mmCIF file of C-alpha atoms in Angstrom:
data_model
loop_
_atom_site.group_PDB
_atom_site.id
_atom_site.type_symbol
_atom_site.label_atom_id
_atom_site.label_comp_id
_atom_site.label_asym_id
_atom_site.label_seq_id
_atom_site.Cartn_x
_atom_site.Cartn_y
_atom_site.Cartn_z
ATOM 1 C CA UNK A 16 11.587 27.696 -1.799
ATOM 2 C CA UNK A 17 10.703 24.090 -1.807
ATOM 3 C CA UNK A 18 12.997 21.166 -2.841
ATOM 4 C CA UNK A 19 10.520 20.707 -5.877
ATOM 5 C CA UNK A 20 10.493 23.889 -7.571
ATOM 6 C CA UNK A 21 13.279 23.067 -10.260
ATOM 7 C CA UNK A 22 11.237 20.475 -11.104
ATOM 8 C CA UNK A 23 7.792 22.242 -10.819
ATOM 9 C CA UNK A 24 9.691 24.449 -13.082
ATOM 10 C CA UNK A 25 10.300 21.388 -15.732
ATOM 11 C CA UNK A 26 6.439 20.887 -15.312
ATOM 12 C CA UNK A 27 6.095 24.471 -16.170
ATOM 13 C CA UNK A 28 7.882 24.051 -19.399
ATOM 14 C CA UNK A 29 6.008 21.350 -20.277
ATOM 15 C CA UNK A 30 2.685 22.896 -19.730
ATOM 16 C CA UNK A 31 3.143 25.816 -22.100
ATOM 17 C CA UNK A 32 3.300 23.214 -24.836
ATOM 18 C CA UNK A 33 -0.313 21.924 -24.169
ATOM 19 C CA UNK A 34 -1.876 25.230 -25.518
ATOM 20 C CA UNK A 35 -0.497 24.802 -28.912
ATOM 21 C CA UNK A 36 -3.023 22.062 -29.967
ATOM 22 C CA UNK A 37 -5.630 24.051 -27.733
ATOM 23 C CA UNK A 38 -5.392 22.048 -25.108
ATOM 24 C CA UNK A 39 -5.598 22.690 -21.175
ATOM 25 C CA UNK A 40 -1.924 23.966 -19.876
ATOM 26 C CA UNK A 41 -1.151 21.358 -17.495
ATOM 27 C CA UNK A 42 2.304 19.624 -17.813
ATOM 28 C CA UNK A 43 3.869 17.315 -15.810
ATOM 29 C CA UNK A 44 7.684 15.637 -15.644
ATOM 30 C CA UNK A 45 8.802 12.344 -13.559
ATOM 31 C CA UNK A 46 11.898 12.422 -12.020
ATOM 32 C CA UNK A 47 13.845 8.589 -11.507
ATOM 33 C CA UNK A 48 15.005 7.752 -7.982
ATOM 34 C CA UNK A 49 18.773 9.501 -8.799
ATOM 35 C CA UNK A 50 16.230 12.740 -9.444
ATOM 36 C CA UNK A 51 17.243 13.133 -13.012
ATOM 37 C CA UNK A 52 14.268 13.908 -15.467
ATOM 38 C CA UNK A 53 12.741 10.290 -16.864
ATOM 39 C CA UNK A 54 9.592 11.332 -18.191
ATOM 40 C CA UNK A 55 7.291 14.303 -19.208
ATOM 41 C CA UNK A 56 4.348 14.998 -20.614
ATOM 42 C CA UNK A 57 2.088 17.885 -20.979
ATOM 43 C CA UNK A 58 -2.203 17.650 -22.300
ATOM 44 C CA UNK A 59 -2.530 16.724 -25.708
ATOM 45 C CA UNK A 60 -6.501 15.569 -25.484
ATOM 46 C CA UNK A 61 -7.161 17.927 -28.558
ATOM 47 C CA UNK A 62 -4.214 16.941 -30.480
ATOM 48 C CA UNK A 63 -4.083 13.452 -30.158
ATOM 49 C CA UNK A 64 -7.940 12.642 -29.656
ATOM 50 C CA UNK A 65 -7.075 10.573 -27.216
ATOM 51 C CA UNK A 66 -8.949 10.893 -23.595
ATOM 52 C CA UNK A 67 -6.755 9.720 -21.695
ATOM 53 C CA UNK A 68 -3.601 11.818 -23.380
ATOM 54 C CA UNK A 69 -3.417 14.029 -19.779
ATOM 55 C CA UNK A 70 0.037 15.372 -18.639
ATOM 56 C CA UNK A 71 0.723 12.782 -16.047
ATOM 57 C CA UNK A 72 -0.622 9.368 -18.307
ATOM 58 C CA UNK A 73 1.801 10.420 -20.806
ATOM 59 C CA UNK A 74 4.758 11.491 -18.881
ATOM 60 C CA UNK A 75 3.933 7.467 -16.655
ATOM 61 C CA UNK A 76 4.140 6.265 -20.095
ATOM 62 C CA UNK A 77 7.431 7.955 -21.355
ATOM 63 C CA UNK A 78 8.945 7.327 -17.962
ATOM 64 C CA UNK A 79 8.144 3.580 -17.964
ATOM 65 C CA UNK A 80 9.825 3.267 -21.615
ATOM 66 C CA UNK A 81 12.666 5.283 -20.354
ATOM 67 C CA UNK A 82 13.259 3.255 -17.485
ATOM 68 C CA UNK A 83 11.994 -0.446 -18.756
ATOM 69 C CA UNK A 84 9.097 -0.986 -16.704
ATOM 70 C CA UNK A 85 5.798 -0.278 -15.534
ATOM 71 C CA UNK A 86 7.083 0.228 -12.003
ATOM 72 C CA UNK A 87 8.436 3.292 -10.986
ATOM 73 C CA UNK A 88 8.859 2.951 -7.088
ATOM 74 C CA UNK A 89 10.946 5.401 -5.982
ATOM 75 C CA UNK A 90 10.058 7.901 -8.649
ATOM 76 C CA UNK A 91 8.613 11.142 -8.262
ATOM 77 C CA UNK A 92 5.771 12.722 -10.463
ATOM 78 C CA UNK A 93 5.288 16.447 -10.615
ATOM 79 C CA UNK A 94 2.573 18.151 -11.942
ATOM 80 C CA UNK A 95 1.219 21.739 -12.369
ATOM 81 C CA UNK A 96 -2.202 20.864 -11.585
ATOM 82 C CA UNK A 97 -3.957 18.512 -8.568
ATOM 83 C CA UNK A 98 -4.255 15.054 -10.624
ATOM 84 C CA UNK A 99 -8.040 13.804 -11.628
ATOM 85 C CA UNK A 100 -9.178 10.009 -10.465
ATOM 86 C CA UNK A 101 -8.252 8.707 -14.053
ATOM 87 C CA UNK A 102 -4.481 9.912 -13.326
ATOM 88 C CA UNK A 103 -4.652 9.530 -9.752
ATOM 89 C CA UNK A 104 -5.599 6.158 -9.955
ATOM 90 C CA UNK A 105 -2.755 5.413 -12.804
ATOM 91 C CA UNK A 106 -0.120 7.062 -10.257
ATOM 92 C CA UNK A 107 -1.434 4.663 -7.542
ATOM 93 C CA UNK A 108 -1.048 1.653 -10.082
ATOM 94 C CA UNK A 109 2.418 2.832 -11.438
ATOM 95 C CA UNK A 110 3.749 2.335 -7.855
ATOM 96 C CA UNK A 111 5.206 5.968 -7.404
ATOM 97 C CA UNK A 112 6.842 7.000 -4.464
ATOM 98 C CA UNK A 113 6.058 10.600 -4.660
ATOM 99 C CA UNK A 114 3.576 12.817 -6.197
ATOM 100 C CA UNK A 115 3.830 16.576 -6.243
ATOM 101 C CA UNK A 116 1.360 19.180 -7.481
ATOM 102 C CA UNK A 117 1.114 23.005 -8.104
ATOM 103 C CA UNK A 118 -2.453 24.154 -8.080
ATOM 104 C CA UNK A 119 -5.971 22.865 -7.111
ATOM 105 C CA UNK A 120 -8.210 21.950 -8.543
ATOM 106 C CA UNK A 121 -11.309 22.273 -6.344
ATOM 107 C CA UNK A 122 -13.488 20.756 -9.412
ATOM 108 C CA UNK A 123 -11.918 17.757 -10.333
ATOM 109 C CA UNK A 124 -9.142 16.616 -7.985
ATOM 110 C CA UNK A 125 -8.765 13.294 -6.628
ATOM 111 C CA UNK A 126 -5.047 14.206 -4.443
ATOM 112 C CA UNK A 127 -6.995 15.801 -1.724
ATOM 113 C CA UNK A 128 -9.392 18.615 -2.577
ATOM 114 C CA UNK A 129 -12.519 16.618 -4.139
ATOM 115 C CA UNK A 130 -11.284 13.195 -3.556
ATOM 116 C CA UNK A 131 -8.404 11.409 -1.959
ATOM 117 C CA UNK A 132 -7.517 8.695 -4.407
ATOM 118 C CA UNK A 133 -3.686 9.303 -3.547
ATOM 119 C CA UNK A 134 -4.308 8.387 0.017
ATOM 120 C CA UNK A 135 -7.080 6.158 0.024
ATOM 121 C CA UNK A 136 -6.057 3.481 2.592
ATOM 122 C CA UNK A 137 -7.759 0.435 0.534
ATOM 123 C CA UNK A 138 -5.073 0.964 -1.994
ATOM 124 C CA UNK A 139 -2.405 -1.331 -2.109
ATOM 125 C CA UNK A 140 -0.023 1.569 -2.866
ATOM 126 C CA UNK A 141 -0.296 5.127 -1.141
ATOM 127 C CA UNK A 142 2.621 7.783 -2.937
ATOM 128 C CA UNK A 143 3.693 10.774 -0.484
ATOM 129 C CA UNK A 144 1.607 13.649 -1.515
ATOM 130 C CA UNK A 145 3.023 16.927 -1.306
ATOM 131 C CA UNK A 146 0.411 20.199 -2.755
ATOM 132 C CA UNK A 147 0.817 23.574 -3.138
ATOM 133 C CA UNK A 148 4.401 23.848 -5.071
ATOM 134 C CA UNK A 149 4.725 27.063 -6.736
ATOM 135 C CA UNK A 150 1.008 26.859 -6.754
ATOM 136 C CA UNK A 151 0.481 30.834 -7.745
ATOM 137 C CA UNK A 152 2.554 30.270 -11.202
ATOM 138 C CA UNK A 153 0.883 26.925 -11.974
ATOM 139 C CA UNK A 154 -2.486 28.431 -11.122
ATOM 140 C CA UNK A 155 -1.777 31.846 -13.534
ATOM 141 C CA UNK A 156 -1.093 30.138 -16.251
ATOM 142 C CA UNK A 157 -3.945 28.006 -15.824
ATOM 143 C CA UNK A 158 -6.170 31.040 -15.613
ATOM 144 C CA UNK A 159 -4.691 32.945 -17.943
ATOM 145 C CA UNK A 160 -5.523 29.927 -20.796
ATOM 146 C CA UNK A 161 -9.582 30.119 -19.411
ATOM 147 C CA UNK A 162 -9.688 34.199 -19.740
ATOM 148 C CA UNK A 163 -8.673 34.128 -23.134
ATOM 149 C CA UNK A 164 -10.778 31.080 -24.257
ATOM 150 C CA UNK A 165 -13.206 33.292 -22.161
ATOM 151 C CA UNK A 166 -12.293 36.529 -24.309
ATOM 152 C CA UNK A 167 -11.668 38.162 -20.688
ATOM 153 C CA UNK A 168 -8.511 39.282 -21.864
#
């Protein structure tokens, strides 16, 4: 049990919404510096057209309308799945405190696995990365979407 799981759990939520325009389930929720829910998002690439429509973009952008600016210091960003360099890169520009993750992604992840964009000390803004938050649940619903695309299932 991790501080973060009610909130991995929000992510959760959000993530099962994704599939529904056939997109990737990855879903992500911002919590404000008081911890109460600001922003969410889930992937809505298919359904929007829009490259850049990826669980954590749109939950920065609903978070930054909710609370009336681009900067969210002191926020937290959760997310079921380890963030790419487009999003990692957008958390590092949003200024957010903290940035929590489920699963890895081994292929594609810029918060530690493949790259280190989080962290990168040439930043002018490093968030607190914490991985691995109910990683198994993010990661079965993730491959549970890919074996039935797959027709494994």
């Amino acid at each position: 049990m991790t501080p973060y799981d009610d909130g991995m759990l929000l992510a959760l939520e959000q993530a099962a919404l994704a599939p529904a325009h056939g997109d990737v389930p990855v879903g992500a929720v911002v919590l404000g510096p008081d911890g109460r829910v600001v922003g969410a998002g889930h992937n809505d690439r298919e359904g929007s057209g829009d490259p850049t429509a990826h669980a954590e973009v749109l939950a920065l952008r609903s978070a930054a309308v909710a609370l009336g600016t681009w900067r969210l210091t002191g926020c937290t960003l959760l997310v079921t799945l380890e963030p790419c360099t487009m999003c990692a890169g957008a958390l590092v520009l949003a200024r957010v405190s903290r940035v929590v993750y489920g699963a890895v992604d081994p292929k594609a992840g810029a918060a530690g696995s493949l790259w280190d964009v989080l962290r990168d000390r040439r930043l002018n803004s490093r968030p607190e990365v914490v991985s691995g938050v109910l990683a198994e649940q993010c990661g079965a619903v993730l491959r549970s979407f890919f074996e039935d695309r797959r027709g494994l299932r």
